Amino acid sequence: MKLQLFEYELPTEIIAQKPLENRQESKMLVLQRESGRLKDDHFYNIGNYLKKGDLLVVNESRVNKCRLYGRKEKTGANIECFVLEKAGRNKYRVLIRPSKRLKEGDRVILGQEENFRVISMHNYGIAIVELNHPVKEIYEKFGKVPLPPYIKNDNIEEGRYQTVFADVPGSTAAPTAGLHFTKNLMEELKSKGIVFAK
């Protein structure tokens, strides 16, 4: 398969910068298997394409507020840190931007007492850092829910990028296919015999 097959131009003016007020009114593209034809529809009609006994598996993971903004202790330069995963006691594997401004041993200030120290720098902006406070405290005080890079609107309520069934903290990005479900739509599907599993 050639990478060129995945290249296409998407004009920025047609990229939605905020979610619809009613999640289930999102557009849905349907591929009709028998004919291969494409059909435009709305997500609230998803039940028309499912039958009794079909199983939908939902990702109940909540998106962590894992995007942090701070400043380099020595110079005051702005630093963005995206926490990916735990890498030891109070240590985390992160993406840092701009990574060229930091080296091992540097500290990034987040608040009055909260900061992290760079343990090691790796390729592509990946680093291992050590937090001086528990990560949950850091997230609650300074964290932002990470929005996709093509969304330039910072005035979106964070809950809009959580699914209605999000329950267990742990994701670093929204499971976007699930964002279009509403509780009402799920109940409607269940009444038609559609089964949900976590």
Coordinates of C-alpha atoms in Angstrom, one line a residue:
M1 CA 0.0 0.0 0.0
K2 CA 1.3 3.4 -0.9
L3 CA 1.3 6.4 1.6
Q4 CA 0.1 8.6 -1.2
L5 CA -3.3 6.9 -1.0
F6 CA -3.8 8.6 2.3
E7 CA -3.0 12.1 1.1
Y8 CA -5.8 14.5 0.6
E9 CA -6.4 18.2 1.0
L10 CA -8.9 19.2 3.7
P11 CA -9.7 22.9 3.6
T12 CA -9.4 24.4 7.1
E13 CA -12.7 26.3 6.7
I14 CA -14.7 23.1 6.7
I15 CA -13.1 21.7 9.9
A16 CA -15.6 22.2 12.7
Q17 CA -14.2 24.2 15.5
K18 CA -16.8 23.3 18.1
P19 CA -19.0 20.3 18.6
L20 CA -22.7 20.3 17.7
E21 CA -25.0 21.3 20.6
N22 CA -26.8 17.9 20.2
R23 CA -24.1 15.2 19.7
Q24 CA -26.3 12.8 17.8
E25 CA -27.0 15.3 15.0
S26 CA -23.5 14.8 13.6
K27 CA -23.2 13.7 10.0
M28 CA -22.6 10.1 9.3
L29 CA -21.2 8.6 6.1
V30 CA -22.6 5.1 5.3
L31 CA -21.0 2.6 3.0
Q32 CA -23.7 0.3 1.5
R33 CA -21.8 -3.0 1.3
E34 CA -23.9 -4.6 -1.4
S35 CA -23.6 -1.8 -3.9
G36 CA -20.5 0.0 -2.7
R37 CA -22.4 3.3 -2.8
L38 CA -21.9 6.0 -0.2
K39 CA -24.8 7.7 1.6
D40 CA -24.9 10.8 3.8
D41 CA -27.0 10.4 6.9
H42 CA -27.1 11.6 10.5
F43 CA -25.8 9.7 13.5
Y44 CA -29.2 9.6 15.2
N45 CA -30.2 7.2 12.4
I46 CA -27.5 4.6 13.3
G47 CA -30.2 2.3 14.5
N48 CA -31.4 1.9 10.9
Y49 CA -28.1 0.1 10.1
L50 CA -28.1 -2.2 13.1
K51 CA -30.3 -5.2 13.9
K52 CA -31.5 -6.9 17.0
G53 CA -28.7 -8.7 18.7
D54 CA -25.9 -6.5 17.3
L55 CA -23.2 -5.7 19.8
L56 CA -21.7 -2.3 20.3
V57 CA -18.5 -2.2 22.4
V58 CA -18.0 1.2 24.1
N59 CA -14.7 2.6 25.4
E60 CA -15.5 3.9 28.9
S61 CA -12.1 5.6 29.3
R62 CA -12.2 9.2 30.4
V63 CA -9.7 11.6 28.8
N64 CA -7.2 12.8 31.4
K65 CA -6.5 16.5 31.7
C66 CA -2.9 15.6 30.6
R67 CA -1.9 18.7 28.6
L68 CA 0.2 21.0 30.8
Y69 CA 1.5 24.5 30.1
G70 CA 4.5 25.8 32.1
R71 CA 7.6 27.8 31.8
K72 CA 11.3 26.9 31.9
E73 CA 12.7 27.8 35.3
K74 CA 15.9 29.4 33.9
T75 CA 14.6 31.4 31.0
G76 CA 10.8 31.7 31.4
A77 CA 10.3 30.2 28.0
N78 CA 6.8 28.7 27.5
I79 CA 6.7 24.9 27.5
E80 CA 3.9 22.5 26.6
C81 CA 3.9 19.1 28.1
F82 CA 1.6 16.2 27.1
V83 CA 1.7 13.4 29.6
L84 CA 1.5 10.0 27.8
E85 CA 2.1 7.3 30.4
K86 CA 3.6 6.4 33.8
A87 CA 7.3 5.5 33.6
G88 CA 8.1 4.9 37.3
R89 CA 7.4 6.5 40.7
N90 CA 6.3 10.1 39.9
K91 CA 8.0 9.6 36.5
Y92 CA 6.2 10.0 33.2
R93 CA 6.8 9.6 29.5
V94 CA 5.7 12.9 27.9
L95 CA 5.8 14.9 24.6
I96 CA 7.4 18.3 25.1
R97 CA 7.1 21.3 22.8
P98 CA 9.4 23.0 21.9
S99 CA 11.8 20.1 22.9
K100 CA 14.9 22.0 21.7
R101 CA 14.6 24.4 24.7
L102 CA 15.0 21.7 27.3
K103 CA 17.8 19.4 28.3
E104 CA 18.3 16.8 31.1
G105 CA 18.1 18.4 34.5
D106 CA 16.0 21.4 33.5
R107 CA 12.9 22.3 35.5
V108 CA 9.6 23.5 34.2
I109 CA 7.5 25.5 36.6
L110 CA 3.7 24.9 36.5
G111 CA 2.5 26.8 39.6
Q112 CA 3.8 28.2 42.9
E113 CA 5.3 24.9 44.2
E114 CA 4.5 22.5 41.3
N115 CA 7.0 21.6 38.7
F116 CA 8.7 18.8 36.9
R117 CA 12.3 18.0 36.2
V118 CA 13.5 16.6 32.9
I119 CA 15.2 13.2 33.5
S120 CA 16.0 12.3 29.9
M121 CA 15.3 13.6 26.4
H122 CA 14.6 11.3 23.5
N123 CA 13.8 11.7 19.8
Y124 CA 10.7 13.5 18.4
G125 CA 10.1 15.5 21.6
I126 CA 9.6 12.5 23.8
A127 CA 11.1 12.9 27.3
I128 CA 11.0 11.3 30.8
V129 CA 10.1 13.7 33.5
E130 CA 9.7 13.6 37.3
L131 CA 6.8 15.4 38.9
N132 CA 7.3 16.9 42.3
H133 CA 3.5 16.4 43.2
P134 CA 1.1 13.5 42.5
V135 CA -0.1 13.6 38.8
K136 CA -3.8 13.7 39.9
E137 CA -3.1 17.0 41.8
I138 CA -1.2 18.4 38.8
Y139 CA -4.0 17.5 36.4
E140 CA -6.7 19.1 38.6
K141 CA -4.8 22.3 39.1
F142 CA -3.1 22.8 35.7
G143 CA -4.3 20.2 33.2
K144 CA -6.3 20.8 30.1
V145 CA -8.2 18.1 28.1
P146 CA -6.1 17.7 25.0
L147 CA -8.1 18.7 21.9
P148 CA -7.2 17.4 18.4
P149 CA -4.5 19.6 16.8
Y150 CA -6.8 20.8 14.0
I151 CA -9.2 22.4 16.6
K152 CA -8.0 26.0 17.3
N153 CA -10.8 26.9 19.6
D154 CA -9.8 27.0 23.3
N155 CA -13.3 28.0 24.5
I156 CA -14.8 24.6 24.4
E157 CA -16.2 23.1 27.6
E158 CA -14.0 20.2 28.5
G159 CA -16.9 17.8 29.0
R160 CA -17.7 18.1 25.3
Y161 CA -14.7 15.9 24.6
Q162 CA -15.7 13.1 26.9
T163 CA -18.2 10.4 25.9
V164 CA -21.5 10.1 27.8
F165 CA -20.2 6.7 29.0
A166 CA -16.8 7.8 30.1
D167 CA -16.1 6.5 33.5
V168 CA -12.6 5.2 34.1
P169 CA -9.7 7.8 33.8
G170 CA -6.9 6.9 31.5
S171 CA -7.0 8.1 27.9
T172 CA -4.8 10.8 26.4
A173 CA -7.2 11.4 23.5
A174 CA -11.0 11.2 23.1
P175 CA -12.3 8.0 21.6
T176 CA -13.9 10.2 18.9
A177 CA -16.3 7.6 17.4
G178 CA -18.1 7.4 20.7
L179 CA -18.6 11.2 21.0
H180 CA -21.8 11.1 19.0
F181 CA -23.8 8.9 21.3
T182 CA -26.3 10.4 23.7
K183 CA -27.9 8.6 26.6
N184 CA -31.3 8.9 24.9
L185 CA -29.9 7.4 21.6
M186 CA -28.3 4.5 23.6
E187 CA -31.7 3.8 25.3
E188 CA -33.5 3.9 22.0
L189 CA -31.0 1.4 20.5
K190 CA -31.3 -0.9 23.6
S191 CA -35.1 -0.9 23.2
K192 CA -34.5 -2.3 19.6
G193 CA -32.4 -5.1 21.0
I194 CA -29.0 -3.6 20.3
V195 CA -26.6 -4.8 23.0
F196 CA -23.9 -2.6 24.6
A197 CA -20.7 -3.9 26.3
K198 CA -17.9 -2.0 28.0

